[in-house]
Short mmCIF file of C-alpha atoms in Angstrom, two decimals:
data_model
loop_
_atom_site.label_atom_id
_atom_site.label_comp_id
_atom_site.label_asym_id
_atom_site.label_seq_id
_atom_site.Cartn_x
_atom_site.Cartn_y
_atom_site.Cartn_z
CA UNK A 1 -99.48 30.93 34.96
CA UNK A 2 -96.96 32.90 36.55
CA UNK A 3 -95.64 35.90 34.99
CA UNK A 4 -98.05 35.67 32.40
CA UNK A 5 -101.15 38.57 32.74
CA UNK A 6 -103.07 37.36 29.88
CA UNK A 7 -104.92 34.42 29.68
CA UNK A 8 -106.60 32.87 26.82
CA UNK A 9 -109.65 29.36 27.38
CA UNK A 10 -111.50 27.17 25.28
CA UNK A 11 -114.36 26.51 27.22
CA UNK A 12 -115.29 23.22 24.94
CA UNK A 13 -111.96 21.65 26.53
CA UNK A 14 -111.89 19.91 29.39
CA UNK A 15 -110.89 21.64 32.56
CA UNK A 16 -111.33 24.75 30.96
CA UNK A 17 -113.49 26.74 32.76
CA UNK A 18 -112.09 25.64 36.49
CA UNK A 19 -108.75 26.96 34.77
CA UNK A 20 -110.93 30.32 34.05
CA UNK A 21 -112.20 30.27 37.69
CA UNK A 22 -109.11 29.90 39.23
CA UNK A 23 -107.46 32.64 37.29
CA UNK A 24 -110.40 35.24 37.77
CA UNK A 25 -110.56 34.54 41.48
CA UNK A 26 -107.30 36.09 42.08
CA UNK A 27 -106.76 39.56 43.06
CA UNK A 28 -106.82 41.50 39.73
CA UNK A 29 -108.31 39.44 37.32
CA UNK A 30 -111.24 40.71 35.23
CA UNK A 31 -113.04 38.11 32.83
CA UNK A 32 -113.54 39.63 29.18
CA UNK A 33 -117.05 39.48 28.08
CA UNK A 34 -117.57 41.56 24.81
CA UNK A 35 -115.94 44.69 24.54
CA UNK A 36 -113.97 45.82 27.34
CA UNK A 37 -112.09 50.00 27.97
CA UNK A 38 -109.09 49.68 29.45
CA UNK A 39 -109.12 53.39 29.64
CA UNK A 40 -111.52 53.90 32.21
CA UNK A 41 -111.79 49.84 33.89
CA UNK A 42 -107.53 49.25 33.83
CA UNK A 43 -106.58 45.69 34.59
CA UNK A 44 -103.58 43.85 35.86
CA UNK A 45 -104.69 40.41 34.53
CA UNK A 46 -106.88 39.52 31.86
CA UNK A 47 -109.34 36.48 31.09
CA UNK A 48 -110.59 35.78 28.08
CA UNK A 49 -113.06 32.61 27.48
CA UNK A 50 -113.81 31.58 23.90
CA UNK A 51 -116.70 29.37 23.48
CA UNK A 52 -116.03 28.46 20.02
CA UNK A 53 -113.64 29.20 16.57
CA UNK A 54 -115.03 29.49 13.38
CA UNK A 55 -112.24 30.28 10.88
CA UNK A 56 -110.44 28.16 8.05
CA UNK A 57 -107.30 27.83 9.75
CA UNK A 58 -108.88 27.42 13.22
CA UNK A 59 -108.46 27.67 15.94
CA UNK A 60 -106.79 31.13 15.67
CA UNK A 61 -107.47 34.20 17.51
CA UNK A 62 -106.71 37.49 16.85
CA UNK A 63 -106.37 40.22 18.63
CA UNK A 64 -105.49 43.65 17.94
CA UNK A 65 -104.44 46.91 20.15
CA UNK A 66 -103.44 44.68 23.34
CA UNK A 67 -99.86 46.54 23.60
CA UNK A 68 -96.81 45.88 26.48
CA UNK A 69 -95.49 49.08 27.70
CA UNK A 70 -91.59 49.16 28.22
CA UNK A 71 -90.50 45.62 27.46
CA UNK A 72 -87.43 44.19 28.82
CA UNK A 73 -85.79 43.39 25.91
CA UNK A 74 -84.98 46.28 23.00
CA UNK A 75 -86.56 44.82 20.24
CA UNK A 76 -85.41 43.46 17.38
CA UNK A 77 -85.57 44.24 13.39
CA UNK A 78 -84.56 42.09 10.57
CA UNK A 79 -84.43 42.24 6.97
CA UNK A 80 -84.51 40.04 4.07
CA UNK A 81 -84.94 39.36 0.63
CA UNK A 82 -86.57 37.04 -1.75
CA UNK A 83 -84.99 34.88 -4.65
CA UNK A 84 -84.12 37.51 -6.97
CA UNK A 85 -80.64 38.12 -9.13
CA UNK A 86 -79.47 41.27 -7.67
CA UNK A 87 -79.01 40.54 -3.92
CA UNK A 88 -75.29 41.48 -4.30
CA UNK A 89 -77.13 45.68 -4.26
CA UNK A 90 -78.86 44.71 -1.48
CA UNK A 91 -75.92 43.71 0.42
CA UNK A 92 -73.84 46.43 -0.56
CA UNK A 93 -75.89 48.88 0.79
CA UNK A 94 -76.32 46.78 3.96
CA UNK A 95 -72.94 46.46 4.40
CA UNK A 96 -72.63 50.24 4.86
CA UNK A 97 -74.89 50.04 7.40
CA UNK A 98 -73.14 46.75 9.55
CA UNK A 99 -76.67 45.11 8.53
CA UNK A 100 -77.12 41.41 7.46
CA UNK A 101 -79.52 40.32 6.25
CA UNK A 102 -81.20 36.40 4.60
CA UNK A 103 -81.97 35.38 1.35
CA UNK A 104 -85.08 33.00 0.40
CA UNK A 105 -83.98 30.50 -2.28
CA UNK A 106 -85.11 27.72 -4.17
CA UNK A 107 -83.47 24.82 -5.71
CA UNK A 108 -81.11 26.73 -7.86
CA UNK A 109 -77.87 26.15 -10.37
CA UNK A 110 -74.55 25.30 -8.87
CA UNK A 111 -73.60 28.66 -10.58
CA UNK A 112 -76.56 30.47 -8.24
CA UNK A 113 -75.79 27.92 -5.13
CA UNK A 114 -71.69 29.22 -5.08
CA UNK A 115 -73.37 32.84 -4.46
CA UNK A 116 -75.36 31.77 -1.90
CA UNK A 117 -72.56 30.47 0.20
CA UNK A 118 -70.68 33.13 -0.36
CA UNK A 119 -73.50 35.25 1.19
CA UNK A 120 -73.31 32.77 4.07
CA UNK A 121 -70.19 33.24 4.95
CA UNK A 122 -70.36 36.53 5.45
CA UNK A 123 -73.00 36.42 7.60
CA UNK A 124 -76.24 36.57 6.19
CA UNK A 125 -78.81 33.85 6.82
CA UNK A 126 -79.82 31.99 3.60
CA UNK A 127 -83.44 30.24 4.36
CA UNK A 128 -85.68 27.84 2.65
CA UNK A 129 -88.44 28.97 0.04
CA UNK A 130 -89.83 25.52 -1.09
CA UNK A 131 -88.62 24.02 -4.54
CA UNK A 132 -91.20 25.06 -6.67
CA UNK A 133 -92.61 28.33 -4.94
CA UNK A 134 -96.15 26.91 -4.32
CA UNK A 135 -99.02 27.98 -1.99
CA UNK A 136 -98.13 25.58 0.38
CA UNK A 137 -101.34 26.82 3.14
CA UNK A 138 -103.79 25.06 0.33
CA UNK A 139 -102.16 21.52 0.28
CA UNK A 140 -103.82 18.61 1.80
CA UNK A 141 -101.51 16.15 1.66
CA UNK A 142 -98.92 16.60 4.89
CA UNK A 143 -95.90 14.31 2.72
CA UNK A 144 -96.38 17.27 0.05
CA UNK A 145 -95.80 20.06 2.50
CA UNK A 146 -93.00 18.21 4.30
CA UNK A 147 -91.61 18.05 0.53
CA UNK A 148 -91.73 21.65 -0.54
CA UNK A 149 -90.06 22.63 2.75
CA UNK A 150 -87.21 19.92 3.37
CA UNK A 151 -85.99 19.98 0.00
CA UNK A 152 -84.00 23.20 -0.06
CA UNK A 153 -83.43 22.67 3.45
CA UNK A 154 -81.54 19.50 2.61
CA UNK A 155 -80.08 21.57 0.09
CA UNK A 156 -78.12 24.15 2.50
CA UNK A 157 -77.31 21.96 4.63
CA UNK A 158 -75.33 19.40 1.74
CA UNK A 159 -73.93 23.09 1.43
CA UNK A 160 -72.21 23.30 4.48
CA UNK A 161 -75.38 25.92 5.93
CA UNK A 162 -76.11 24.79 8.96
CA UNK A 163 -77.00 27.90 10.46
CA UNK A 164 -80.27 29.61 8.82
CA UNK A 165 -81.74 25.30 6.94
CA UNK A 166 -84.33 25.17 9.43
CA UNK A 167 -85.79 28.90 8.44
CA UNK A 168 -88.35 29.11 6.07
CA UNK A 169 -90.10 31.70 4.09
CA UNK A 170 -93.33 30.42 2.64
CA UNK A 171 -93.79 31.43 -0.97
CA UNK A 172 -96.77 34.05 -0.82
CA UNK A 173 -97.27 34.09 2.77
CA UNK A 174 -99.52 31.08 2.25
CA UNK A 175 -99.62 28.84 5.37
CA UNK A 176 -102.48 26.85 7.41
CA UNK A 177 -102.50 25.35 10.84
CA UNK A 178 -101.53 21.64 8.64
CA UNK A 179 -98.24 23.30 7.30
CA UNK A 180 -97.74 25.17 10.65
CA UNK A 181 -97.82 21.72 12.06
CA UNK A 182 -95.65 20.26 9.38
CA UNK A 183 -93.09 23.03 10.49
CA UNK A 184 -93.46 22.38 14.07
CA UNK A 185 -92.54 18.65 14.06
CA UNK A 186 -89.96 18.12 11.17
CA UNK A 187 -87.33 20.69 13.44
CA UNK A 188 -88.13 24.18 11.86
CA UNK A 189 -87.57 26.99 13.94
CA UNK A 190 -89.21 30.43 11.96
CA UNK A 191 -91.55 30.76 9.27
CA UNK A 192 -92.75 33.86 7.43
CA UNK A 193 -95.87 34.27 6.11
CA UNK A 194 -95.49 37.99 4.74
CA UNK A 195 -99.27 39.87 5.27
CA UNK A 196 -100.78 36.58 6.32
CA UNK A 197 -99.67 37.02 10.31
CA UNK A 198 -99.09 39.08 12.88
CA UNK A 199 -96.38 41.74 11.82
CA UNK A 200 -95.74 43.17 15.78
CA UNK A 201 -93.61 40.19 17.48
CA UNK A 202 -93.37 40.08 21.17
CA UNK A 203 -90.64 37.98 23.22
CA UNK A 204 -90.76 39.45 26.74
CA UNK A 205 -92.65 39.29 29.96
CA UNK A 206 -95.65 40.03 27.87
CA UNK A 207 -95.68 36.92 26.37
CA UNK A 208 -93.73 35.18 23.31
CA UNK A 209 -95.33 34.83 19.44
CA UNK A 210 -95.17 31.73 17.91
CA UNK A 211 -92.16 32.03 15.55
CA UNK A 212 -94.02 29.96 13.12
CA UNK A 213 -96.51 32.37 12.31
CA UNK A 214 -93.93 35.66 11.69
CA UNK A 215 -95.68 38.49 9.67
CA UNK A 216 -93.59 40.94 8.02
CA UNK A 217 -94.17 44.47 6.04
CA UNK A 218 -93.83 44.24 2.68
CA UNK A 219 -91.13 47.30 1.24
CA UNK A 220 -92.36 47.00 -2.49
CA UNK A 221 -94.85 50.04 -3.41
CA UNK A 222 -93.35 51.90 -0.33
CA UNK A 223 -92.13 55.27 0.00
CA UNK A 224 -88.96 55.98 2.23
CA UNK A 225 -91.39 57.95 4.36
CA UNK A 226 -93.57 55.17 4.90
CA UNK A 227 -91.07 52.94 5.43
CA UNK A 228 -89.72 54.98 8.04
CA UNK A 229 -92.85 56.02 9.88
CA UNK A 230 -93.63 52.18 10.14
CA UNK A 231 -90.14 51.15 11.87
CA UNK A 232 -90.42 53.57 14.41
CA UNK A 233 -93.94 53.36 15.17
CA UNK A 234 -93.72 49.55 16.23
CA UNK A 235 -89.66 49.85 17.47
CA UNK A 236 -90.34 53.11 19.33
CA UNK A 237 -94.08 53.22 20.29
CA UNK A 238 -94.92 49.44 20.61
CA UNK A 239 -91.16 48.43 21.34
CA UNK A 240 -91.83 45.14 18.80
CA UNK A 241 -89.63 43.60 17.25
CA UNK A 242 -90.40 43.27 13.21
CA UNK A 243 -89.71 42.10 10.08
CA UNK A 244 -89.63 44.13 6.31
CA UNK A 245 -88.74 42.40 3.61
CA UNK A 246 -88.94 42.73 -0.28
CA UNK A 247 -88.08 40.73 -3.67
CA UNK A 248 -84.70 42.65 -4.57
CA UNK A 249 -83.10 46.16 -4.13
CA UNK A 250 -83.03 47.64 -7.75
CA UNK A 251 -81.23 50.16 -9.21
CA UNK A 252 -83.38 53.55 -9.67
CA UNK A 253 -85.43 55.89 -8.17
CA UNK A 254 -82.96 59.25 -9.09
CA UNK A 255 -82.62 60.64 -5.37
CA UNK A 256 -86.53 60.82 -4.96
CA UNK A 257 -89.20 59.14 -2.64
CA UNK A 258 -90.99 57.58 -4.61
CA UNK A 259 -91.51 53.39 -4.69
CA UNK A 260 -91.01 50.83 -6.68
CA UNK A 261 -93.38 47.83 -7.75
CA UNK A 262 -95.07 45.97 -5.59
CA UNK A 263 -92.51 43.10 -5.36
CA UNK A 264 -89.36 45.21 -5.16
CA UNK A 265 -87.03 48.17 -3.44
CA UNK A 266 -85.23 51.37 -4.81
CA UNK A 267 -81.71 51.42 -4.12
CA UNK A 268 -82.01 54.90 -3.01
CA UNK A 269 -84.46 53.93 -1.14
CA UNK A 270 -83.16 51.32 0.87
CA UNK A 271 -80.04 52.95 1.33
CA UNK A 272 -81.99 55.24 3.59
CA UNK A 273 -83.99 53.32 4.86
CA UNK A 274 -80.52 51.78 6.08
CA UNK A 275 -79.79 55.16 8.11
CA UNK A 276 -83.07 55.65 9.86
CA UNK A 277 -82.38 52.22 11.07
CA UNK A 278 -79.50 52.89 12.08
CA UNK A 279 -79.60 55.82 13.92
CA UNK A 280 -82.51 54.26 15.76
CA UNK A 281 -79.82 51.99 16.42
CA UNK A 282 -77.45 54.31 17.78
CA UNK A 283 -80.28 55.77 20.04
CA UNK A 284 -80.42 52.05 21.84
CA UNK A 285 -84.04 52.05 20.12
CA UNK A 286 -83.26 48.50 18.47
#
């Protein structure tokens, strides 16, 4: 357990609760029981037992407001964009910037697949987003999930895209713990699940998030003010790294702050968007 200050038992496992006793015995410990202030009872370590998980996708835990201060690494933001026909915007106004970004794709056109490497090449990450765009967190059968997310995969890779095949984007953020485990052992290394996860990624002394479980803010129905007040609250305030994506960047929004749909991103917007990134940027923020 060293260099680790937050520990996390089963106590239905075996071993379990010597593991808890051994940990809370040390100097600084405290054993979570209930709610517990920080403000006015601070801790250097902290225990927590579960004695049971009742959820769908168990056994998941969540927890909320448990924040590093100062991390040792400047975090990280990344951007990206879903199967759509006007990524070449997108990367445009990127490309001002010195941003890459990925596109999601499915099993496409030669015509659409030439673009694609093309994007590739110039750095941007082109990851998998299952053949036929299903909710892959309600299937069953393990040789079905392991179908939706090789296929593409084996796709970029026939394509010369070695770099970004074993990243996937899961069509609606749907996941469960049986396609997290069908990710885990077939060689993928990230998986985004939009709203469905954790947005506020860690990889520091703090701990590490499980890269298969990446949430991400959605940028369709945003303002540029939102958008902006979002980046720096987690970059500068909770020094996490995070992820925004949307559908497309689309042409529109006549020099104002106001969104888009739900699925999609102003040009306009974006392109700003762009700049408060990047003077964060410049600041050594991210």
């Amino acid at each position: 357990m060293e260099g680790w200050n937050f520990l996390v038992v089963h106590t239905q496992e075996d071993g379990a609760m010597r593991l808890l006793q051994t940990g809370s015995s040390g100097p600084g410990w405290v054993v979570g029981a209930g709610a517990y202030d920080f403000d006015t009872q601070p801790a250097t370590y902290l225990a927590l037992e579960v004695t049971g998980f009742r959820a769908p996708n168990y056994p998941i835990l969540w927890i909320g407001s448990l924040l590093a201060d100062g991390g040792e690494t400047v975090p990280m933001i990344t951007i990206g964009f879903d199967i759509g026909n006007n990524y070449e915007l997108a990367k445009s106004i990127l490309d001002t910037y010195g941003f890459k970004g990925y596109l999601a794709v499915g099993a496409e056109s030669q015509a659409t697949r030439d673009g694609w490497v093309s994007l590739y090449n110039d750095g941007w990450d082109i990851v998998g987003h299952s053949a036929r765009h299903q909710n892959i967190g309600t299937y069953t059968d393990k040789e079905e999930i392991y179908t939706e997310l090789n296929n593409v995969r084996t796709q970029c890779i026939a394509l010369g895209m070695h770099r970004s095949a074993s990243l996937f984007a899961s069509p609606n953020g749907s996941w469960s713990n049986r396609s997290v485990n069908v990710l885990a052992n077939n060689g993928f290394h990230w998986h985004r699940a939009v709203s469905n996860a954790p947005i506020a990624q860690y990889d520091n002394s703090f701990g590490h998030n499980n890269p298969l479980t990446q949430g991400s803010f959605t940028c369709g129905a945003r303002t540029l003010t939102t958008l902006n007040a979002f980046a720096t609250l987690l970059l500068v305030k909770y020094k996490a790294n995070c992820h925004f994506y949307s559908h497309e960047a689309v042409a529109g929004g006549n020099g104002t702050d106001w969104p888009a749909d739900a699925n999609n991103i102003f040009a306009h917007t974006l392109s700003n968007f762009c700049a408060h990134l990047k003077a964060l940027q410049d600041a050594g923020q991210c």
